[in-house]
mmCIF file of C-alpha atoms in Angstrom:
data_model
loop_
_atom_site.group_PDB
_atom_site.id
_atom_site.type_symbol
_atom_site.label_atom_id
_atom_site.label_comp_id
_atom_site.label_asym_id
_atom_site.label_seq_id
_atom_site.Cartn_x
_atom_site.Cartn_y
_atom_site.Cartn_z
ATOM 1 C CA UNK A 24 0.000 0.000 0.000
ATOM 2 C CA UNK A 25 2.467 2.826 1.149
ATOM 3 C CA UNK A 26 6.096 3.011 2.591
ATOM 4 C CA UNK A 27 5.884 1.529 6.427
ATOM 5 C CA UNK A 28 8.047 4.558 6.980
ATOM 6 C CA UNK A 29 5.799 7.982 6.571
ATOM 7 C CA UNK A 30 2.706 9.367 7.149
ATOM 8 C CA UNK A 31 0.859 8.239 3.311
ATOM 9 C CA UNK A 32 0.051 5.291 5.222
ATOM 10 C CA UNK A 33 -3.379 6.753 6.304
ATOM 11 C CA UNK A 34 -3.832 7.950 2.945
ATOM 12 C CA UNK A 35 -2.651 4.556 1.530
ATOM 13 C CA UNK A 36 -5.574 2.996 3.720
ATOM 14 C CA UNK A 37 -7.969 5.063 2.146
ATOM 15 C CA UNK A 38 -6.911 4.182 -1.147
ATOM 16 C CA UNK A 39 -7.062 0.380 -0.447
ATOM 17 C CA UNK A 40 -10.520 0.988 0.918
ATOM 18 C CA UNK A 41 -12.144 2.603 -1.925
ATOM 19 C CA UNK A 42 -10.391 -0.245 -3.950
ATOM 20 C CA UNK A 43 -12.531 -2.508 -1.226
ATOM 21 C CA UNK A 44 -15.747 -0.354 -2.467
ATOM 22 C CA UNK A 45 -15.155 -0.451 -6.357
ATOM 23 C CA UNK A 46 -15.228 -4.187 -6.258
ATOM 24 C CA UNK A 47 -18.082 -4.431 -3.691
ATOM 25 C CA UNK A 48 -21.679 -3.758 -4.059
ATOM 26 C CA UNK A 49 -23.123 -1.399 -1.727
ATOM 27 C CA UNK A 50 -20.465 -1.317 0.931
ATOM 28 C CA UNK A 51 -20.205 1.196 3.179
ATOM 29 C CA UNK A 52 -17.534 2.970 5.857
ATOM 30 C CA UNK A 53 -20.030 1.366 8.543
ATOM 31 C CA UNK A 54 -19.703 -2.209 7.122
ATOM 32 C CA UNK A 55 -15.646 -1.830 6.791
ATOM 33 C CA UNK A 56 -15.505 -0.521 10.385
ATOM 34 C CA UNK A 57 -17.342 -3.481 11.838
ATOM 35 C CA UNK A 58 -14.651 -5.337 10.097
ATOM 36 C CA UNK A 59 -12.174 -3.606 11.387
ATOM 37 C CA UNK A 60 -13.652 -3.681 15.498
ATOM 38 C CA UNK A 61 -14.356 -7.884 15.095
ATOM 39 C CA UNK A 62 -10.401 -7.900 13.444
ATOM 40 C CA UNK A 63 -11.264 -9.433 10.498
ATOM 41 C CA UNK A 64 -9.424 -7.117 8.567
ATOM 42 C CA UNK A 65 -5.868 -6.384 10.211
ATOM 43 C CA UNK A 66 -3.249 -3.864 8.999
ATOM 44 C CA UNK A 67 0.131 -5.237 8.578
ATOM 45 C CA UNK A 68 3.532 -5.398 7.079
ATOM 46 C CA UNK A 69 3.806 -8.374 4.599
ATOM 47 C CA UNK A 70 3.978 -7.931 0.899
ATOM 48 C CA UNK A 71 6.993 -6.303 0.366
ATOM 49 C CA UNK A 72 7.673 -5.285 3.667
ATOM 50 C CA UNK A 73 4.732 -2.672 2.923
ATOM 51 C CA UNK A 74 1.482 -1.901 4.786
ATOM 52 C CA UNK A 75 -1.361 -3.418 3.414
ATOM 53 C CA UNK A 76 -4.737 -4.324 4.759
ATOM 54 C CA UNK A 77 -5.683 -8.137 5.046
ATOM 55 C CA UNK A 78 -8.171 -10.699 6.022
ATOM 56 C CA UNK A 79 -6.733 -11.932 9.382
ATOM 57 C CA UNK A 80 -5.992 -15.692 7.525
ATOM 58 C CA UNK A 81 -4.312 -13.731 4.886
ATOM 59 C CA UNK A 82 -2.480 -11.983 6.801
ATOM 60 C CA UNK A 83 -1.374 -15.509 9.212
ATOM 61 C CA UNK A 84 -0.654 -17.193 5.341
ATOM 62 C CA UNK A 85 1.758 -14.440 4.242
ATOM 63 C CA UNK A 86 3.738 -13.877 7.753
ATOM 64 C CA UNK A 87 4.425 -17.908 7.747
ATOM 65 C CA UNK A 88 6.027 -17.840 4.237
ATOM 66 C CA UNK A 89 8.132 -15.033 5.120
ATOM 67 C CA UNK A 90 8.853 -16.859 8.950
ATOM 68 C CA UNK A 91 12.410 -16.880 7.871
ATOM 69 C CA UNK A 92 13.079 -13.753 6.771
ATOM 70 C CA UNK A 93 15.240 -11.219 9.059
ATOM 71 C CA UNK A 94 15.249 -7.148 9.180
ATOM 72 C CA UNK A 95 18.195 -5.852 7.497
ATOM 73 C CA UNK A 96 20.722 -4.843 10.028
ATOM 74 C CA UNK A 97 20.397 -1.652 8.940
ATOM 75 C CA UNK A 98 16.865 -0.549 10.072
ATOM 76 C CA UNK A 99 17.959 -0.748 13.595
ATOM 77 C CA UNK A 100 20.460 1.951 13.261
ATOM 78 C CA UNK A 101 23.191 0.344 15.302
ATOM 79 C CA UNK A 102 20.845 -0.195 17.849
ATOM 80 C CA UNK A 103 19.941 -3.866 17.824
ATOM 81 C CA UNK A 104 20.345 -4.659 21.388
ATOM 82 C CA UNK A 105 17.588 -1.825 22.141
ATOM 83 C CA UNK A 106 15.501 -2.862 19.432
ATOM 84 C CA UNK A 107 15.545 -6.630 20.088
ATOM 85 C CA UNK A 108 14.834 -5.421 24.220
ATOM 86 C CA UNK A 109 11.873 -3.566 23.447
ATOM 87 C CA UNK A 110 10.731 -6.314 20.906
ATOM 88 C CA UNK A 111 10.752 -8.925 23.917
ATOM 89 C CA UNK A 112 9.408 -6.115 26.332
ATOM 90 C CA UNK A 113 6.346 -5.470 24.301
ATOM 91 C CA UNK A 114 5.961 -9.268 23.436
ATOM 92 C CA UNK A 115 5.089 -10.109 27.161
ATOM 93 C CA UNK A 116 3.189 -7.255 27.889
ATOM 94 C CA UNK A 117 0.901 -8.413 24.867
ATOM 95 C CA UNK A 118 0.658 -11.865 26.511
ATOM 96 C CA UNK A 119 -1.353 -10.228 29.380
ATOM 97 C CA UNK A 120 -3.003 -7.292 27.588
ATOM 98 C CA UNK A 121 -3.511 -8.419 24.428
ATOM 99 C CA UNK A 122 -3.613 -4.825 23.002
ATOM 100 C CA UNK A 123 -1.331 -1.971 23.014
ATOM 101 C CA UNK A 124 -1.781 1.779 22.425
ATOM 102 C CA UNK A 125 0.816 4.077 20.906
ATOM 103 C CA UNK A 126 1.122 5.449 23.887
ATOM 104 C CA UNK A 127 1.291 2.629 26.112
ATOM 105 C CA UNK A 128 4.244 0.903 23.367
ATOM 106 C CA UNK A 129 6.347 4.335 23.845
ATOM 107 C CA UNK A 130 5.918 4.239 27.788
ATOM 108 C CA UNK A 131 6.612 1.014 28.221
ATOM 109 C CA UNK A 132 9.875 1.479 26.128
ATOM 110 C CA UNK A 133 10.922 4.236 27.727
ATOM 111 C CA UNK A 134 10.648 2.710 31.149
ATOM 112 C CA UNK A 135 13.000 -0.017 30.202
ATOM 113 C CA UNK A 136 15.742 1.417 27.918
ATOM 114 C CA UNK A 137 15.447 5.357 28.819
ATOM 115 C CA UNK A 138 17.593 6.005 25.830
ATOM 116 C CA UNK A 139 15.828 4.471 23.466
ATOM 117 C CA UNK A 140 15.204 7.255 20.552
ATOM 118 C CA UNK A 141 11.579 6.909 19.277
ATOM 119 C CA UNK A 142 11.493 9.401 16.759
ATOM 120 C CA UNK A 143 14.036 7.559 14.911
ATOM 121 C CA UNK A 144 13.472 4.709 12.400
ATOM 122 C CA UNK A 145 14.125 2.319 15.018
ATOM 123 C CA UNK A 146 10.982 2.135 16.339
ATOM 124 C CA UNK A 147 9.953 0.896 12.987
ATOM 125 C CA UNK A 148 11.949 -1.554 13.223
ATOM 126 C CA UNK A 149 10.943 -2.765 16.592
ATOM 127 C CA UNK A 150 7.360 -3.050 15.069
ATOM 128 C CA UNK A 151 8.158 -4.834 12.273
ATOM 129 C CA UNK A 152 10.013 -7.484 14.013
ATOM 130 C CA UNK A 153 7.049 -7.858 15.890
ATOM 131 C CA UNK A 154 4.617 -8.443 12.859
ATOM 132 C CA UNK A 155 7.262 -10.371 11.134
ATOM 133 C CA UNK A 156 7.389 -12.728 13.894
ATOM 134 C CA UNK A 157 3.748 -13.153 14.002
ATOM 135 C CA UNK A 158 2.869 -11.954 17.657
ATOM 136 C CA UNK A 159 0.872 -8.613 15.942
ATOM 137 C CA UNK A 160 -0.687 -6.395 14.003
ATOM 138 C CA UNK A 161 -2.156 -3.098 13.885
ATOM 139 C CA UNK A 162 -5.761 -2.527 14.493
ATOM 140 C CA UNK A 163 -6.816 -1.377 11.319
ATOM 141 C CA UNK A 164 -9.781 1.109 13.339
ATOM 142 C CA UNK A 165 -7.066 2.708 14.740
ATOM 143 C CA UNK A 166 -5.308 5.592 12.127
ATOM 144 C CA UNK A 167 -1.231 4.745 11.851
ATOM 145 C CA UNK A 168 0.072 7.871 13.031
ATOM 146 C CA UNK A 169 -1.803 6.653 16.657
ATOM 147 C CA UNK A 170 -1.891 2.752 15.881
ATOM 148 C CA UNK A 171 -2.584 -0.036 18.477
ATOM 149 C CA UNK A 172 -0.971 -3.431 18.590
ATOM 150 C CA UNK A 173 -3.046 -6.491 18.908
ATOM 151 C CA UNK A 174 -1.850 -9.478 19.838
ATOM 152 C CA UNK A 175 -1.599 -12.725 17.725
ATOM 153 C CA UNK A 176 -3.223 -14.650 20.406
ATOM 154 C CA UNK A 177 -4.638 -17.999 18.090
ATOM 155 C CA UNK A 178 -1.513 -17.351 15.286
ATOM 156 C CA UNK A 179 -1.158 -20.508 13.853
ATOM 157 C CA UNK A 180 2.181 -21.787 12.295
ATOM 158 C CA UNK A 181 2.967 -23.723 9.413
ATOM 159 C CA UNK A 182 6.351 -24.108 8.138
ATOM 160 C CA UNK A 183 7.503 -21.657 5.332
ATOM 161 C CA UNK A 184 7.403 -24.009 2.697
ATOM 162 C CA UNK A 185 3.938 -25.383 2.927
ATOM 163 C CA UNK A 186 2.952 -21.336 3.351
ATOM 164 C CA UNK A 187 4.971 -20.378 -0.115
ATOM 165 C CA UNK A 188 3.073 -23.740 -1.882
ATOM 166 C CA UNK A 189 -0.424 -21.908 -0.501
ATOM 167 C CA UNK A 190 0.613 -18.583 -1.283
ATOM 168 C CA UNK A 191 1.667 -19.393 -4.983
ATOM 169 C CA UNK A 192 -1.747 -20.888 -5.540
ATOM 170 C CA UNK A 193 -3.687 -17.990 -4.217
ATOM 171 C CA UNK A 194 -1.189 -15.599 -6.472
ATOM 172 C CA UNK A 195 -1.752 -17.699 -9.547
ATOM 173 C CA UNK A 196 -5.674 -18.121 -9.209
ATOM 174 C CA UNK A 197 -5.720 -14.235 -9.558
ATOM 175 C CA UNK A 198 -3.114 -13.378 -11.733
ATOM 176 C CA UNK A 199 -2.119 -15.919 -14.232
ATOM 177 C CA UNK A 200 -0.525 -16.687 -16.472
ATOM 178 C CA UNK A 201 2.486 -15.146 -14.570
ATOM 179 C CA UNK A 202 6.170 -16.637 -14.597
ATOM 180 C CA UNK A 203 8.140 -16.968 -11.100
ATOM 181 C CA UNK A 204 9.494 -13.522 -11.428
ATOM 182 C CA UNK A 205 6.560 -11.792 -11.536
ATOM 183 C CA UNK A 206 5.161 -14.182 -7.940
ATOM 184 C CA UNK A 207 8.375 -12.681 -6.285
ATOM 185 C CA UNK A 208 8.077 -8.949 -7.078
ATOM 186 C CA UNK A 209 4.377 -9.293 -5.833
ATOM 187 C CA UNK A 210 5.231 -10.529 -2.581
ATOM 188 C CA UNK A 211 8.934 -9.569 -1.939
ATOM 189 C CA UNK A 212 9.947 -13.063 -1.238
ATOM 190 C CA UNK A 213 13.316 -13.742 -2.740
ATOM 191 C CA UNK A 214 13.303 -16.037 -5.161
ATOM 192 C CA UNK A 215 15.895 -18.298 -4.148
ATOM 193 C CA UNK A 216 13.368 -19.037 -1.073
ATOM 194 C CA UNK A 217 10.776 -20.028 -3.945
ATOM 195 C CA UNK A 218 12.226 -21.556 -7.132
ATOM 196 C CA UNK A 219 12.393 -25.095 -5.852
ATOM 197 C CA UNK A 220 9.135 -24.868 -4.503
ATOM 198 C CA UNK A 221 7.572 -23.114 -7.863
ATOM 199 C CA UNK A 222 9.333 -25.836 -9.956
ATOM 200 C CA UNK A 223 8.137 -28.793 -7.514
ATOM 201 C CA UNK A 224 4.008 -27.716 -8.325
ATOM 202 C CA UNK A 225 2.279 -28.688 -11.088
ATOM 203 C CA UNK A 226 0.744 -25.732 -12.396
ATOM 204 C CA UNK A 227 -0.622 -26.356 -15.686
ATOM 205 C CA UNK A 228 -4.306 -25.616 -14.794
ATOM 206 C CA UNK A 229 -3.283 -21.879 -15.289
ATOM 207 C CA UNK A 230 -2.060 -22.533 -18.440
ATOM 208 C CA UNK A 231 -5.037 -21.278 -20.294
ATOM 209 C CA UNK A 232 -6.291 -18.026 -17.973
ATOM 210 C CA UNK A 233 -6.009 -15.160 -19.416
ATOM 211 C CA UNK A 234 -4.955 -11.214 -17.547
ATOM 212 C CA UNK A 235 -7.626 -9.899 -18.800
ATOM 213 C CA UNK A 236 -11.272 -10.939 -19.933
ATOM 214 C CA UNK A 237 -11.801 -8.195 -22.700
ATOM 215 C CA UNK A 238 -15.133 -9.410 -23.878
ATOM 216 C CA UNK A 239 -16.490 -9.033 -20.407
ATOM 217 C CA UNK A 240 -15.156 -5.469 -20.006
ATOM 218 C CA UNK A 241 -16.238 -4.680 -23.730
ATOM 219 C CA UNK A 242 -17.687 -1.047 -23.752
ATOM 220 C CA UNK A 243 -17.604 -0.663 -20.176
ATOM 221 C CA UNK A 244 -15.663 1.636 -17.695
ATOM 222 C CA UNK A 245 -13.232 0.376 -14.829
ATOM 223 C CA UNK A 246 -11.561 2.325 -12.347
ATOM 224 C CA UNK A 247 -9.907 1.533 -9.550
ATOM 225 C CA UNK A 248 -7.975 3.925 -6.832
ATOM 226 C CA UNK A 249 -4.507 3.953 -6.176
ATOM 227 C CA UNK A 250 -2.168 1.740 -5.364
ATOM 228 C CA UNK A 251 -4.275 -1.511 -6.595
ATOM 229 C CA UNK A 252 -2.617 -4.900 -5.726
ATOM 230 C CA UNK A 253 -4.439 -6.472 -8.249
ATOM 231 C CA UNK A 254 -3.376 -4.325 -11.146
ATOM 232 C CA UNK A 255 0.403 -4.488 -9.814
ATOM 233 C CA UNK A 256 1.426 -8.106 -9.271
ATOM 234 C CA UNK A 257 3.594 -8.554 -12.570
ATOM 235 C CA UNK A 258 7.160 -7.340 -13.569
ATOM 236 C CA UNK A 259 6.533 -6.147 -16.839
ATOM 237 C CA UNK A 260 3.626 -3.089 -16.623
ATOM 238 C CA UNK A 261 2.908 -2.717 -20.426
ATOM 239 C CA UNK A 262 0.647 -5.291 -20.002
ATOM 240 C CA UNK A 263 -1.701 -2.679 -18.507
ATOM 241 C CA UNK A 264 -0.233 0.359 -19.439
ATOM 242 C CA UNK A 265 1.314 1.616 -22.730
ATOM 243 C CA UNK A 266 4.905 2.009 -22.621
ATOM 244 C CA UNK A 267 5.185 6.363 -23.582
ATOM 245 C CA UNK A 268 2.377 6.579 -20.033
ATOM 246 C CA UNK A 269 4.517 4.167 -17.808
ATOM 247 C CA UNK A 270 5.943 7.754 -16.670
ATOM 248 C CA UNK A 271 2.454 9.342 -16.307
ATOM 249 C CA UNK A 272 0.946 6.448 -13.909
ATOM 250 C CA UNK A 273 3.356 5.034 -12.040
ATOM 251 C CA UNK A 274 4.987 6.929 -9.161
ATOM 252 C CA UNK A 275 9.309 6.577 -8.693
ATOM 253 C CA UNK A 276 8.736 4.252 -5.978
ATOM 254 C CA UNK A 277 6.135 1.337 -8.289
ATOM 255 C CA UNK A 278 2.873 2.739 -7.211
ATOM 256 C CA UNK A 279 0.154 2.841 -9.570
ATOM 257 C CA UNK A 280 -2.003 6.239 -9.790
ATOM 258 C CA UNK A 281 -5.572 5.502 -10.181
ATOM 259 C CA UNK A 282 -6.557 4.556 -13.016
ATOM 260 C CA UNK A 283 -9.299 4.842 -16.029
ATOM 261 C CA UNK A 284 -9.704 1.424 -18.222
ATOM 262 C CA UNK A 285 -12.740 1.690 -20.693
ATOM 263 C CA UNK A 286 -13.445 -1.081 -23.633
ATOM 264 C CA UNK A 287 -10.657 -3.097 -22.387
ATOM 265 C CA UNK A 288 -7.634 -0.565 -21.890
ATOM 266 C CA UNK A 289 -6.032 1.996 -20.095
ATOM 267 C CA UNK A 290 -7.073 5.531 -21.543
ATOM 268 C CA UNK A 291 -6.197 7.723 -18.229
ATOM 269 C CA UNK A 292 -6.360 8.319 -14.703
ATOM 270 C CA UNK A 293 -8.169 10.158 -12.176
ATOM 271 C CA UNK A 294 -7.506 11.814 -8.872
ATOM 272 C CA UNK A 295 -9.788 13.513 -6.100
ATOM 273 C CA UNK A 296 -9.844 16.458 -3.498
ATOM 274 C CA UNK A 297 -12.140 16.608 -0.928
ATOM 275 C CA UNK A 298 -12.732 19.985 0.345
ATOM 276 C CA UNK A 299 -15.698 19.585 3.383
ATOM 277 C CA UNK A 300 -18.070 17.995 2.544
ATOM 278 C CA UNK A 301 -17.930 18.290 -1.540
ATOM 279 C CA UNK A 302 -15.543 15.675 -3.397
ATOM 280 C CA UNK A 303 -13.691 17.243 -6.886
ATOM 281 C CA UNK A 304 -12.451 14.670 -9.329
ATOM 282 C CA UNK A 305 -9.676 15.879 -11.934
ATOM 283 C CA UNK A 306 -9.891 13.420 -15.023
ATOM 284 C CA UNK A 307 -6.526 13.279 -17.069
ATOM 285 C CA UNK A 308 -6.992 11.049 -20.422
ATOM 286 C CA UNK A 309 -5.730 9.929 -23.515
ATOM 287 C CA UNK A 310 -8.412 7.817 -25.073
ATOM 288 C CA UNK A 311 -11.700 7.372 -25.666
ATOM 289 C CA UNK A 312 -13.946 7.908 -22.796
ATOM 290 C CA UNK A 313 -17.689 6.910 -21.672
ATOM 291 C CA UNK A 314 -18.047 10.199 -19.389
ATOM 292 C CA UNK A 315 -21.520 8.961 -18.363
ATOM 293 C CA UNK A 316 -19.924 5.319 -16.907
ATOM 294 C CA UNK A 317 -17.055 7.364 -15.556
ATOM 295 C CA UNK A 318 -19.199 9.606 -13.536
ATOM 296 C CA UNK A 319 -21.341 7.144 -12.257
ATOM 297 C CA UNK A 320 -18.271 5.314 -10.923
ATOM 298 C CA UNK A 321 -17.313 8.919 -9.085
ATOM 299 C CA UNK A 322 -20.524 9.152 -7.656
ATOM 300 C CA UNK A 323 -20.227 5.818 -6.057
ATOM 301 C CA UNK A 324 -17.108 6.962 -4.779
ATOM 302 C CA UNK A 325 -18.500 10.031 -3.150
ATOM 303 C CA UNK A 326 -21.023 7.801 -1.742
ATOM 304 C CA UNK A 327 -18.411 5.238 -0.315
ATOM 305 C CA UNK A 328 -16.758 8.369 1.306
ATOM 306 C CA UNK A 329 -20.252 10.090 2.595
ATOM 307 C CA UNK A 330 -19.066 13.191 0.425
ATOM 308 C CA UNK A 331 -21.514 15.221 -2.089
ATOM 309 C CA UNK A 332 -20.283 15.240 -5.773
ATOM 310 C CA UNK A 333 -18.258 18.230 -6.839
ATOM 311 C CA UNK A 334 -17.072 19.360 -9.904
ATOM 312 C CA UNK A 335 -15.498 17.456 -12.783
ATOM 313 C CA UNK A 336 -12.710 18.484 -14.424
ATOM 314 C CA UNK A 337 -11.639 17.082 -17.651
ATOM 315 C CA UNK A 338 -7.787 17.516 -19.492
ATOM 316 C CA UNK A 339 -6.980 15.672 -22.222
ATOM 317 C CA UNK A 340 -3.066 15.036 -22.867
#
């Protein structure tokens, strides 16, 4: 979703959300937020090592394949000891608390190693550690800049391998056809901890899917927000996007900007401002468009956000 490291990872929920909504039929903020208060859904680091929201087993399936994976040395700043302390410090706590607060994390910290510098990057890496290890995750009610920790209590592990198998499966039943390179930039893992593995399965009932069903999509409209997973999980992006507007929609960092597919291909993207209670769309395209599909779709987004439509702005490049 967004770097684990700055403060787009609100926005970056937002986004996924309104990804949630353009797939779902009449969902609403309510419905996500009961989700979120029965944990459900769970924010995490996994993909990547980025944030991303999850189904709690989704979450549990991707943490076991990446069980033996290990922090670059690095993110703890020459501070491992500290970092590995307050990992084991907040560990037990969670054993009797279950939950966490921001607050309560930094206190109990601070009791311990006095020190300890929590407006550094280390206290990312404390909290990683924690995820990657499986005792945690982020209530996904709870915005990032003021998360809480909740704890793994009925986390159940499965060795790496069988988790990779499992994970490949799920990868391939929404993506393919896709090659081994493409399963590893989707989910970070390296690929020397999934070649064997990828070999070993037989695969050929994905032989025949197609990336995209264009008869179904004929003379309709698609959009989706930003940062889509499911319009990201392959290496080579001009299967989506034409190669002169890699530049225009996709960000330095691999992100995709939202974008606008009508009749079976990419023809722009879109972006919004909210300003009160009134949502403004800007529309930047290249192709052909259906404006009376594309502004339904914005509609439904100002509904998903409890926002009243605003104006609609239209450049063509």
């Amino acid at each position: 979703m967004s770097d684990s490291r700055n403060s787009g990872s609100s926005q970056a929920q937002r986004e996924a959300e309104l990804n949630l909504s353009l797939r779902t039929k009449n969902l609403h903020l309510t419905d996500l937020s009961k989700l979120y208060q029965e944990e459900k859904i769970v924010r995490a680091w996994a993909n990547r090592w980025t944030l991303h929201l999850f189904s709690y087993d989704d979450w549990e399936l991707l943490i076991n394949a990446r069980q033996n994976e290990q922090l670059p040395h690095s993110y703890f700043l020459g501070k491992k000891s500290d970092g590995l302390t307050a990992v084991k410090l907040i560990t037990e706590a969670l054993k009797t608390q279950k939950s966490l607060s921001k607050s309560e994390v930094e206190g109990l910290i601070l009791s311990q190693i006095p020190n300890f510098n929590l407006k550094s990057y280390l206290i990312y890496a404390v909290l990683q550690t924690l995820i990657q290890q499986g005792i945690c995750y982020f209530d996904a009610s709870n915005p990032s800049q003021n998360y809480r920790l909740v704890f793994a209590e009925h986390f159940s592990r499965i060795p790496a391998e069988q988790a990779i198998e499992q994970l490949i499966f799920r990868y391939l039943t929404g993506f393919a056809p896709a090659q081994l390179e493409d399963f590893v930039k989707w989910s970070g893992l390296k690929i020397s901890s999934v070649r064997k593995i990828w070999q070993n399965m037989d695969l050929s009932q994905f032989d025949k899917m197609s990336k995209f069903d264009f008869e179904q999509v004929s003379d309709k409209t698609i959009i989706a927000a930003r940062f889509d997973s499911l319009l990201t999980g392959y290496v080579d992006k001009t299967w989506l996007t034409p190669a002169d507007k890699i530049d225009f929609m996709w960000t330095k960092n691999g992100f995709l900007l939202a974008p606008i597919i009508y009749n079976g291909s990419l023809v722009g993207r879109w972006s919004h401002k909210i300003s009160g209670q009134k949502i403004n769309f800007l529309i930047e395209y290249w192709g052909q468009l259906n404006k009376s599909q594309l502004e339904e779709k914005l509609t439904e987004v100002a509904q998903f956000l409890e926002k009243t439509p605003g104006d609609i702005k239209y450049e063509s490049l």
